Amino acid sequence: DSDDVAVVANYTRSKYAEPNEELFGVGAGKNIIKIHLESFQSFLIDFELHGEEVTPFLNSLVSDQSQDFTYFDNFFHQTEQGKTADAELLMDTSLYGLPQGSAFSTKGDNTYQAFPAIIGQRQGYTNAIFHGDGKSFWNRDEVYKHMAIDEFYHEDFYDMSEVIGYGLKDKPFFEQSMPYLEEMEQPFYAHMMTLTHHHPYLIDEEDATIAPAETGDKSVDRYFQTARYLDESLEQFFNDLKESGLYEDSIIMIYGDHYGISDNHNRAMSEILGEEITPLKNAELQRVPFMIRIPGVDGQGTNHEYSGQIDVVPTMLHILGIDAKDYILFGTDMFSEGHKAYVPFRNGDFMTEEYSSINGIYYDNATKEVIEEPTEEMKEMKETVLYELGLSDKVLYGDLLRFYTPNEAWEPVDISEYFYVKDPL
Ligand code: GP9
Ligand code: MN
């Protein structure tokens, strides 16, 4: 009830980090194009297989300063069983996914105060999600209403003749999304969700432009081929955005949703990386890319701040010039001096810049050694992580945002206003 929500709000307010003044509001009113890299882990960036770059296009965004991207190379996914849906939840609500199951499925009718709803109300954004799969997967067609997604382009909006694995192949997906994107009312927040680079990494022969790896583990071997295909589809999309004029004045955000290679594949992965996959190494492999380009702002190249998906909403709010302080958000602005650089995983493990806590064991990140006698500060950090995850669970299990009014600008989302059908009567 309202007492519980007050406890939560006290916590998030005490964690809150003041915006970085130089960046506060620099992106106000600009379109946001958010690109989901399915199952994409950061080890792929600059990785070479058979002496070839696997993802030359993404690599070029990181290495070429004139592209004006900032790449967070210590950014982690924080998902659990909800996989993609957990990533969506984390990155649009700054709440953690649930310890079991998917909040999208089980808490799809909750009240949310999501990023799209906030920017729709405060700055007139039109919010859209593009995904070449059925609309009800992960209960999206219900939960999106609560997040104030105005338009959901799902399989009914696409020519689905070129399908592999779960849905439409990424190249036709981006190609067919362009006309919808060009017609959208501006400013818009458009979330492009790719799908081809998804387990078990199936690819048609004509789409495979790099040879598979040779570990004998089929998923791992093909992982590089679908990553290459995704990379090419992205380059095609960037070219189309530039041609349409949308690229220049839009914020572009690129992220990975979760791991693609689980620890069931450690044998093959150790062959690929040439090192043993220890528990610490496995945690380190949970890095996914986060890249952002803000028009008119110089890219920083690579930013090494430890951060995670939970931090994206406050970061983006501040870029748009909306103070995150009023909202219940568990992350903090990644560009802020006061950013809290610890990264909770959903199982209670966590990483900081100096050390990691995995399965009850603390490791020194630099030496990779076990810390036999963890300090009080380390143990307190763990308490904080567990407390924070527990508070987020309370919000979801108790549907607590029902009882919270962030500020005068906030209006509860009216779900009867949203329809995700192609040709409404
Ligand atoms: C399905 C897609 C896959 O629409 O989002 O989800 P995942 O299996 O990665 O959670
Ligand atoms: Mn996914």
Short mmCIF file of C-alpha atoms and ligand atoms in Angstrom, two decimals:
data_model
loop_
_atom_site.label_atom_id
_atom_site.label_comp_id
_atom_site.label_asym_id
_atom_site.label_seq_id
_atom_site.Cartn_x
_atom_site.Cartn_y
_atom_site.Cartn_z
CA ASP A 1 0.00 0.00 0.00
CA SER A 2 1.02 3.64 0.27
CA ASP A 3 3.34 2.95 3.25
CA ASP A 4 5.25 0.37 1.22
CA VAL A 5 5.57 2.69 -1.73
CA ALA A 6 6.91 5.43 0.55
CA VAL A 7 9.70 3.09 1.64
CA VAL A 8 10.54 2.36 -1.98
CA ALA A 9 10.45 6.02 -2.97
CA ASN A 10 12.75 6.90 -0.06
CA TYR A 11 15.22 4.33 -1.26
CA THR A 12 15.23 5.38 -4.91
CA ARG A 13 15.42 9.04 -3.90
CA SER A 14 18.45 8.33 -1.74
CA LYS A 15 20.13 6.45 -4.59
CA TYR A 16 19.30 9.16 -7.14
CA ALA A 17 22.22 10.89 -8.88
CA GLU A 18 22.07 14.52 -10.01
CA PRO A 19 22.30 15.03 -13.76
CA ASN A 20 25.54 15.85 -15.50
CA GLU A 21 24.97 19.54 -16.26
CA GLU A 22 26.69 19.46 -19.62
CA LEU A 23 24.34 16.79 -20.90
CA PHE A 24 21.09 17.69 -19.19
CA GLY A 25 18.51 18.42 -21.87
CA VAL A 26 20.84 18.17 -24.88
CA GLY A 27 18.50 15.72 -26.57
CA ALA A 28 15.18 17.31 -25.67
CA GLY A 29 12.58 16.82 -28.37
CA LYS A 30 14.85 14.76 -30.62
CA ASN A 31 13.68 11.48 -32.09
CA ILE A 32 15.05 8.43 -30.31
CA ILE A 33 15.84 5.34 -32.34
CA LYS A 34 16.61 2.45 -30.02
CA ILE A 35 18.06 -0.66 -31.61
CA HIS A 36 17.84 -4.03 -29.88
CA LEU A 37 20.69 -6.41 -30.68
CA GLU A 38 19.22 -9.81 -29.93
CA SER A 39 21.44 -12.12 -27.82
CA PHE A 40 24.48 -9.93 -28.49
CA GLN A 41 27.37 -10.13 -26.00
CA SER A 42 30.11 -7.51 -25.91
CA PHE A 43 32.91 -10.00 -26.48
CA LEU A 44 31.86 -9.90 -30.15
CA ILE A 45 32.99 -6.28 -30.46
CA ASP A 46 36.40 -6.29 -32.18
CA PHE A 47 36.47 -10.08 -31.99
CA GLU A 48 38.15 -11.83 -34.89
CA LEU A 49 37.25 -15.29 -36.17
CA HIS A 50 39.41 -16.90 -38.85
CA GLY A 51 41.33 -13.58 -38.88
CA GLU A 52 38.18 -11.66 -39.82
CA GLU A 53 36.16 -9.15 -37.84
CA VAL A 54 32.78 -10.66 -37.01
CA THR A 55 30.95 -7.32 -36.66
CA PRO A 56 32.88 -4.77 -38.75
CA PHE A 57 30.04 -2.26 -38.80
CA LEU A 58 29.47 -2.12 -35.05
CA ASN A 59 33.24 -2.02 -34.58
CA SER A 60 33.42 1.02 -36.83
CA LEU A 61 30.88 2.88 -34.68
CA VAL A 62 33.12 2.33 -31.68
CA SER A 63 36.47 3.07 -33.28
CA ASP A 64 35.63 5.97 -35.59
CA GLN A 65 35.32 9.07 -33.39
CA SER A 66 33.59 11.01 -36.16
CA GLN A 67 30.58 8.72 -35.74
CA ASP A 68 30.04 10.41 -32.38
CA PHE A 69 29.01 7.31 -30.48
CA THR A 70 29.83 6.68 -26.85
CA TYR A 71 30.32 2.99 -26.13
CA PHE A 72 29.95 1.70 -22.57
CA ASP A 73 32.20 -1.34 -22.51
CA ASN A 74 31.39 -2.23 -18.89
CA PHE A 75 27.63 -2.32 -19.37
CA PHE A 76 25.84 -5.51 -18.28
CA HIS A 77 22.52 -7.17 -18.94
CA GLN A 78 20.57 -7.95 -15.77
CA THR A 79 17.94 -10.31 -17.15
CA GLU A 80 16.64 -13.63 -15.84
CA GLN A 81 14.01 -16.04 -17.16
CA GLY A 82 12.09 -13.23 -18.87
CA LYS A 83 14.98 -12.83 -21.31
CA THR A 84 14.05 -10.21 -23.94
CA ALA A 85 11.03 -9.15 -21.90
CA ASP A 86 13.21 -8.58 -18.83
CA ALA A 87 15.52 -6.40 -20.90
CA GLU A 88 12.55 -4.40 -22.15
CA LEU A 89 11.25 -3.98 -18.61
CA LEU A 90 14.63 -2.97 -17.20
CA MET A 91 15.30 -0.49 -19.96
CA ASP A 92 11.88 1.14 -20.09
CA THR A 93 10.91 1.14 -16.39
CA SER A 94 14.17 0.88 -14.41
CA LEU A 95 12.63 -1.99 -12.43
CA TYR A 96 14.31 -5.39 -12.18
CA GLY A 97 12.71 -8.45 -13.74
CA LEU A 98 11.35 -11.00 -11.29
CA PRO A 99 13.48 -13.75 -9.76
CA GLN A 100 11.28 -16.32 -11.54
CA GLY A 101 9.21 -16.13 -14.69
CA SER A 102 8.63 -13.00 -16.70
CA ALA A 103 7.03 -9.88 -15.22
CA PHE A 104 5.69 -9.09 -18.70
CA SER A 105 3.65 -12.28 -18.52
CA THR A 106 2.65 -12.35 -14.87
CA LYS A 107 2.52 -8.61 -14.06
CA GLY A 108 1.37 -7.38 -17.44
CA ASP A 109 -1.64 -5.58 -15.97
CA ASN A 110 0.28 -3.63 -13.36
CA THR A 111 0.49 0.12 -13.28
CA TYR A 112 3.76 1.33 -14.79
CA GLN A 113 5.33 4.76 -14.99
CA ALA A 114 7.46 3.89 -17.96
CA PHE A 115 9.89 6.04 -19.90
CA PRO A 116 7.63 6.18 -22.99
CA ALA A 117 4.67 7.31 -20.88
CA ILE A 118 6.77 10.02 -19.21
CA ILE A 119 8.21 11.42 -22.43
CA GLY A 120 4.85 11.15 -24.19
CA GLN A 121 3.27 13.28 -21.49
CA ARG A 122 6.13 15.69 -20.88
CA GLN A 123 7.47 16.23 -24.39
CA GLY A 124 4.81 14.96 -26.78
CA TYR A 125 6.69 11.89 -27.98
CA THR A 126 4.95 9.23 -30.06
CA ASN A 127 6.12 5.80 -28.93
CA ALA A 128 6.45 2.81 -31.21
CA ILE A 129 7.83 -0.70 -31.07
CA PHE A 130 8.82 -2.67 -34.16
CA HIS A 131 9.20 -6.45 -33.97
CA GLY A 132 8.74 -9.10 -36.65
CA ASP A 133 6.97 -11.65 -34.47
CA GLY A 134 3.44 -12.28 -33.17
CA LYS A 135 2.06 -9.49 -30.99
CA SER A 136 1.23 -11.63 -27.96
CA PHE A 137 4.69 -13.16 -27.45
CA TRP A 138 5.75 -12.24 -23.89
CA ASN A 139 2.27 -10.69 -23.47
CA ARG A 140 3.57 -7.61 -25.27
CA ASP A 141 0.20 -6.52 -26.63
CA GLU A 142 -1.07 -6.10 -23.05
CA VAL A 143 1.92 -4.69 -21.21
CA TYR A 144 2.74 -2.18 -23.95
CA LYS A 145 -0.57 -0.44 -23.28
CA HIS A 146 0.45 0.14 -19.69
CA MET A 147 3.73 1.58 -20.92
CA ALA A 148 1.91 3.99 -23.26
CA ILE A 149 3.26 2.49 -26.47
CA ASP A 150 1.18 4.21 -29.13
CA GLU A 151 2.04 1.99 -32.07
CA PHE A 152 3.17 -1.63 -32.07
CA TYR A 153 4.28 -2.88 -35.49
CA HIS A 154 4.19 -6.66 -35.19
CA GLU A 155 3.90 -9.50 -37.70
CA ASP A 156 0.54 -8.33 -39.08
CA PHE A 157 2.30 -5.20 -40.35
CA TYR A 158 5.07 -7.03 -42.19
CA ASP A 159 5.34 -9.25 -45.24
CA MET A 160 6.41 -12.36 -43.37
CA SER A 161 7.64 -14.34 -46.35
CA GLU A 162 11.29 -14.24 -45.27
CA VAL A 163 11.23 -15.87 -41.88
CA ILE A 164 13.85 -17.83 -39.98
CA GLY A 165 13.80 -19.05 -36.37
CA TYR A 166 11.35 -16.93 -34.38
CA GLY A 167 10.36 -14.42 -37.00
CA LEU A 168 11.11 -12.06 -39.84
CA LYS A 169 14.77 -11.89 -40.84
CA ASP A 170 16.52 -8.71 -39.70
CA LYS A 171 17.28 -7.30 -43.17
CA PRO A 172 13.69 -7.36 -44.47
CA PHE A 173 12.59 -6.30 -40.97
CA PHE A 174 14.58 -3.07 -41.10
CA GLU A 175 13.76 -2.52 -44.75
CA GLN A 176 10.02 -2.88 -44.23
CA SER A 177 10.11 -0.77 -41.05
CA MET A 178 11.52 2.28 -42.86
CA PRO A 179 8.24 3.50 -44.43
CA TYR A 180 6.46 3.24 -41.05
CA LEU A 181 9.28 5.12 -39.38
CA GLU A 182 9.23 7.85 -42.01
CA GLU A 183 5.50 8.34 -41.52
CA MET A 184 5.65 8.64 -37.77
CA GLU A 185 4.71 11.84 -36.06
CA GLN A 186 7.81 13.48 -34.55
CA PRO A 187 9.34 13.51 -32.08
CA PHE A 188 9.18 9.75 -31.81
CA TYR A 189 10.68 7.05 -29.62
CA ALA A 190 11.09 4.02 -31.86
CA HIS A 191 12.30 0.69 -30.56
CA MET A 192 13.56 -1.64 -33.31
CA MET A 193 13.73 -5.23 -32.06
CA THR A 194 15.83 -7.61 -34.12
CA LEU A 195 15.40 -11.37 -33.97
CA THR A 196 17.61 -13.39 -36.32
CA HIS A 197 20.58 -13.55 -33.92
CA HIS A 198 18.62 -15.77 -31.54
CA HIS A 199 19.31 -19.26 -30.31
CA PRO A 200 19.75 -21.70 -32.09
CA TYR A 201 21.29 -19.17 -34.54
CA LEU A 202 19.82 -20.57 -37.74
CA ILE A 203 20.88 -18.87 -40.93
CA ASP A 204 20.14 -19.42 -44.61
CA GLU A 205 23.17 -20.25 -46.67
CA GLU A 206 22.87 -17.14 -48.83
CA ASP A 207 22.92 -14.95 -45.69
CA ALA A 208 26.06 -16.48 -44.20
CA THR A 209 29.04 -14.26 -45.02
CA ILE A 210 31.47 -15.64 -42.48
CA ALA A 211 32.36 -19.30 -41.96
CA PRO A 212 31.13 -20.88 -38.73
CA ALA A 213 33.50 -21.43 -35.84
CA GLU A 214 34.82 -24.95 -35.50
CA THR A 215 34.28 -26.02 -31.92
CA GLY A 216 31.77 -28.72 -32.84
CA ASP A 217 29.15 -27.02 -30.62
CA LYS A 218 26.61 -26.00 -33.28
CA SER A 219 25.06 -23.03 -31.43
CA VAL A 220 28.42 -21.52 -30.61
CA ASP A 221 29.70 -22.13 -34.13
CA ARG A 222 26.74 -20.44 -35.81
CA TYR A 223 26.58 -17.60 -33.23
CA PHE A 224 29.18 -15.70 -35.24
CA GLN A 225 27.31 -16.09 -38.50
CA THR A 226 24.04 -14.65 -37.23
CA ALA A 227 25.99 -11.89 -35.44
CA ARG A 228 27.54 -10.99 -38.80
CA TYR A 229 24.11 -10.98 -40.43
CA LEU A 230 22.79 -8.69 -37.70
CA ASP A 231 25.79 -6.40 -38.18
CA GLU A 232 25.07 -6.18 -41.92
CA SER A 233 21.39 -5.50 -41.32
CA LEU A 234 22.38 -2.65 -39.06
CA GLU A 235 24.62 -1.11 -41.68
CA GLN A 236 21.75 -1.31 -44.19
CA PHE A 237 19.44 0.37 -41.65
CA PHE A 238 21.93 3.17 -40.96
CA ASN A 239 22.25 3.79 -44.70
CA ASP A 240 18.47 3.97 -45.04
CA LEU A 241 18.20 6.30 -42.04
CA LYS A 242 20.81 8.58 -43.56
CA GLU A 243 19.08 8.59 -46.93
CA SER A 244 15.73 9.43 -45.34
CA GLY A 245 17.24 12.30 -43.35
CA LEU A 246 16.23 10.72 -40.04
CA TYR A 247 19.77 9.85 -38.97
CA GLU A 248 21.15 13.35 -38.58
CA ASP A 249 18.78 14.65 -35.97
CA SER A 250 17.91 11.48 -34.03
CA ILE A 251 19.39 10.05 -30.88
CA ILE A 252 20.56 6.53 -31.72
CA MET A 253 20.80 4.02 -28.88
CA ILE A 254 22.05 0.47 -29.41
CA TYR A 255 22.00 -2.26 -26.78
CA GLY A 256 22.26 -6.01 -26.27
CA ASP A 257 19.41 -7.69 -24.42
CA HIS A 258 21.05 -10.72 -22.76
CA TYR A 259 23.65 -13.42 -23.28
CA GLY A 260 23.42 -15.63 -26.33
CA ILE A 261 25.76 -18.36 -25.15
CA SER A 262 24.75 -19.86 -21.82
CA ASP A 263 27.15 -21.56 -19.44
CA ASN A 264 26.05 -24.90 -20.91
CA HIS A 265 28.51 -24.06 -23.67
CA ASN A 266 31.58 -23.36 -21.55
CA ARG A 267 33.69 -26.00 -23.25
CA ALA A 268 33.20 -24.46 -26.70
CA MET A 269 33.50 -20.90 -25.35
CA SER A 270 36.80 -21.64 -23.66
CA GLU A 271 38.06 -22.88 -27.01
CA ILE A 272 36.84 -19.68 -28.69
CA LEU A 273 38.31 -17.33 -26.09
CA GLY A 274 41.41 -19.37 -25.33
CA GLU A 275 40.84 -19.33 -21.59
CA GLU A 276 38.95 -21.23 -18.95
CA ILE A 277 35.37 -20.08 -18.29
CA THR A 278 35.53 -19.66 -14.51
CA PRO A 279 32.57 -18.32 -12.51
CA LEU A 280 34.17 -14.85 -12.64
CA LYS A 281 34.78 -15.12 -16.39
CA ASN A 282 31.17 -16.18 -16.87
CA ALA A 283 30.02 -13.08 -15.00
CA GLU A 284 32.35 -10.92 -17.10
CA LEU A 285 30.79 -12.41 -20.22
CA GLN A 286 27.42 -10.92 -19.23
CA ARG A 287 28.55 -7.63 -20.71
CA VAL A 288 26.32 -6.46 -23.54
CA PRO A 289 26.90 -3.34 -25.62
CA PHE A 290 25.38 0.01 -24.86
CA MET A 291 26.12 2.69 -27.43
CA ILE A 292 24.60 6.10 -27.82
CA ARG A 293 24.90 8.97 -30.25
CA ILE A 294 23.29 12.29 -29.41
CA PRO A 295 23.10 14.78 -32.28
CA GLY A 296 25.24 17.84 -31.62
CA VAL A 297 27.20 16.16 -28.83
CA ASP A 298 30.71 14.80 -29.38
CA GLY A 299 31.00 11.08 -28.70
CA GLN A 300 33.28 10.08 -25.83
CA GLY A 301 34.65 7.02 -27.60
CA THR A 302 34.73 4.30 -24.97
CA ASN A 303 33.34 5.01 -21.51
CA HIS A 304 34.43 2.46 -18.89
CA GLU A 305 31.82 3.20 -16.23
CA TYR A 306 30.30 0.05 -14.70
CA SER A 307 26.60 0.17 -15.47
CA GLY A 308 23.62 -1.93 -16.42
CA GLN A 309 20.22 -1.95 -18.09
CA ILE A 310 18.62 -0.61 -14.90
CA ASP A 311 20.48 2.70 -15.48
CA VAL A 312 19.07 3.51 -18.89
CA VAL A 313 15.80 5.26 -17.98
CA PRO A 314 17.36 7.89 -15.68
CA THR A 315 20.17 8.40 -18.20
CA MET A 316 17.73 9.02 -21.04
CA LEU A 317 15.42 11.22 -18.97
CA HIS A 318 18.34 13.48 -18.13
CA ILE A 319 19.43 13.64 -21.76
CA LEU A 320 15.93 14.86 -22.58
CA GLY A 321 16.04 17.39 -19.73
CA ILE A 322 13.55 15.61 -17.44
CA ASP A 323 14.78 15.22 -13.87
CA ALA A 324 14.65 11.55 -12.81
CA LYS A 325 14.29 12.50 -9.15
CA ASP A 326 10.50 12.35 -8.96
CA TYR A 327 10.17 8.86 -10.37
CA ILE A 328 10.64 5.44 -8.79
CA LEU A 329 13.68 4.26 -10.73
CA PHE A 330 16.25 1.81 -9.38
CA GLY A 331 19.09 2.89 -11.66
CA THR A 332 21.07 6.11 -11.89
CA ASP A 333 22.27 8.32 -14.75
CA MET A 334 25.35 6.73 -16.31
CA PHE A 335 26.77 10.13 -17.30
CA SER A 336 26.38 11.58 -13.81
CA GLU A 337 29.26 12.15 -11.38
CA GLY A 338 27.08 10.48 -8.78
CA HIS A 339 26.28 7.40 -10.85
CA LYS A 340 26.18 4.31 -8.60
CA ALA A 341 28.64 2.00 -10.29
CA TYR A 342 27.51 -1.36 -8.96
CA VAL A 343 25.69 -3.82 -11.15
CA PRO A 344 23.28 -6.24 -9.46
CA PHE A 345 22.49 -9.43 -11.29
CA ARG A 346 19.04 -10.84 -10.76
CA ASN A 347 20.30 -13.74 -8.61
CA GLY A 348 21.90 -11.37 -6.07
CA ASP A 349 25.41 -11.62 -7.48
CA PHE A 350 26.90 -8.27 -8.45
CA MET A 351 29.91 -6.52 -9.93
CA THR A 352 31.66 -3.31 -9.07
CA GLU A 353 34.67 -1.74 -10.70
CA GLU A 354 37.09 -3.40 -8.27
CA TYR A 355 35.49 -6.63 -7.19
CA SER A 356 32.68 -9.05 -7.94
CA SER A 357 30.44 -11.16 -5.74
CA ILE A 358 29.48 -14.45 -7.34
CA ASN A 359 27.80 -17.37 -5.60
CA GLY A 360 28.83 -16.02 -2.23
CA ILE A 361 32.48 -15.68 -3.22
CA TYR A 362 34.20 -12.32 -3.70
CA TYR A 363 36.78 -11.91 -6.47
CA ASP A 364 39.30 -9.20 -7.19
CA ASN A 365 38.54 -8.07 -10.75
CA ALA A 366 42.15 -7.16 -11.51
CA THR A 367 43.94 -10.26 -10.23
CA LYS A 368 40.93 -12.62 -10.67
CA GLU A 369 41.86 -14.04 -7.25
CA VAL A 370 39.34 -15.01 -4.57
CA ILE A 371 39.15 -12.41 -1.79
CA GLU A 372 39.46 -14.60 1.29
CA GLU A 373 38.49 -11.88 3.73
CA PRO A 374 35.91 -9.54 2.25
CA THR A 375 35.73 -6.11 3.89
CA GLU A 376 32.69 -4.79 5.77
CA GLU A 377 32.08 -2.47 2.85
CA MET A 378 31.88 -5.42 0.46
CA LYS A 379 29.41 -7.22 2.69
CA GLU A 380 27.33 -4.06 3.04
CA MET A 381 27.30 -3.70 -0.73
CA LYS A 382 25.81 -7.15 -0.96
CA GLU A 383 23.12 -6.24 1.59
CA THR A 384 22.28 -3.17 -0.46
CA VAL A 385 22.02 -5.20 -3.64
CA LEU A 386 19.68 -7.74 -2.03
CA TYR A 387 17.60 -5.00 -0.43
CA GLU A 388 17.30 -3.15 -3.72
CA LEU A 389 16.22 -6.27 -5.64
CA GLY A 390 13.69 -7.02 -2.90
CA LEU A 391 12.21 -3.52 -3.09
CA SER A 392 11.86 -3.79 -6.85
CA ASP A 393 10.08 -7.13 -6.39
CA LYS A 394 7.73 -5.47 -3.91
CA VAL A 395 6.82 -2.87 -6.51
CA LEU A 396 5.92 -5.58 -9.02
CA TYR A 397 4.27 -8.09 -6.68
CA GLY A 398 2.25 -5.40 -4.88
CA ASP A 399 1.55 -3.34 -8.00
CA LEU A 400 2.75 -0.44 -5.88
CA LEU A 401 2.99 2.23 -8.55
CA ARG A 402 -0.82 2.38 -8.31
CA PHE A 403 -0.25 4.29 -5.10
CA TYR A 404 2.45 6.63 -6.33
CA THR A 405 2.11 10.03 -8.00
CA PRO A 406 5.53 11.17 -9.19
CA ASN A 407 4.63 14.85 -9.70
CA GLU A 408 1.94 17.17 -10.97
CA ALA A 409 2.85 16.45 -14.57
CA TRP A 410 2.02 12.74 -14.25
CA GLU A 411 -1.27 11.35 -15.54
CA PRO A 412 -2.16 7.68 -15.08
CA VAL A 413 -2.03 5.80 -18.39
CA ASP A 414 -5.45 4.97 -19.83
CA ILE A 415 -5.03 1.58 -21.48
CA SER A 416 -8.34 1.86 -23.34
CA GLU A 417 -6.61 4.30 -25.69
CA TYR A 418 -4.27 1.73 -27.23
CA PHE A 419 -4.97 -0.73 -30.07
CA TYR A 420 -2.40 -2.75 -31.89
CA VAL A 421 -4.41 -3.84 -34.91
CA LYS A 422 -3.44 -3.24 -38.50
CA ASP A 423 -6.72 -2.04 -39.99
CA PRO A 424 -9.02 -0.75 -37.28
CA LEU A 425 -12.67 -0.72 -38.41
C1 GP9 B 1 10.36 -13.23 -29.37
C2 GP9 B 1 11.66 -12.67 -29.01
C3 GP9 B 1 12.58 -13.66 -28.37
O1 GP9 B 1 9.43 -12.29 -29.82
O2 GP9 B 1 11.56 -11.47 -28.34
O3 GP9 B 1 12.62 -13.51 -27.03
P1 GP9 B 1 13.71 -14.21 -26.09
O4 GP9 B 1 13.62 -15.70 -26.32
O5 GP9 B 1 15.07 -13.70 -26.45
O6 GP9 B 1 13.28 -13.80 -24.77
MN MN B 2 16.19 -11.93 -26.48
#
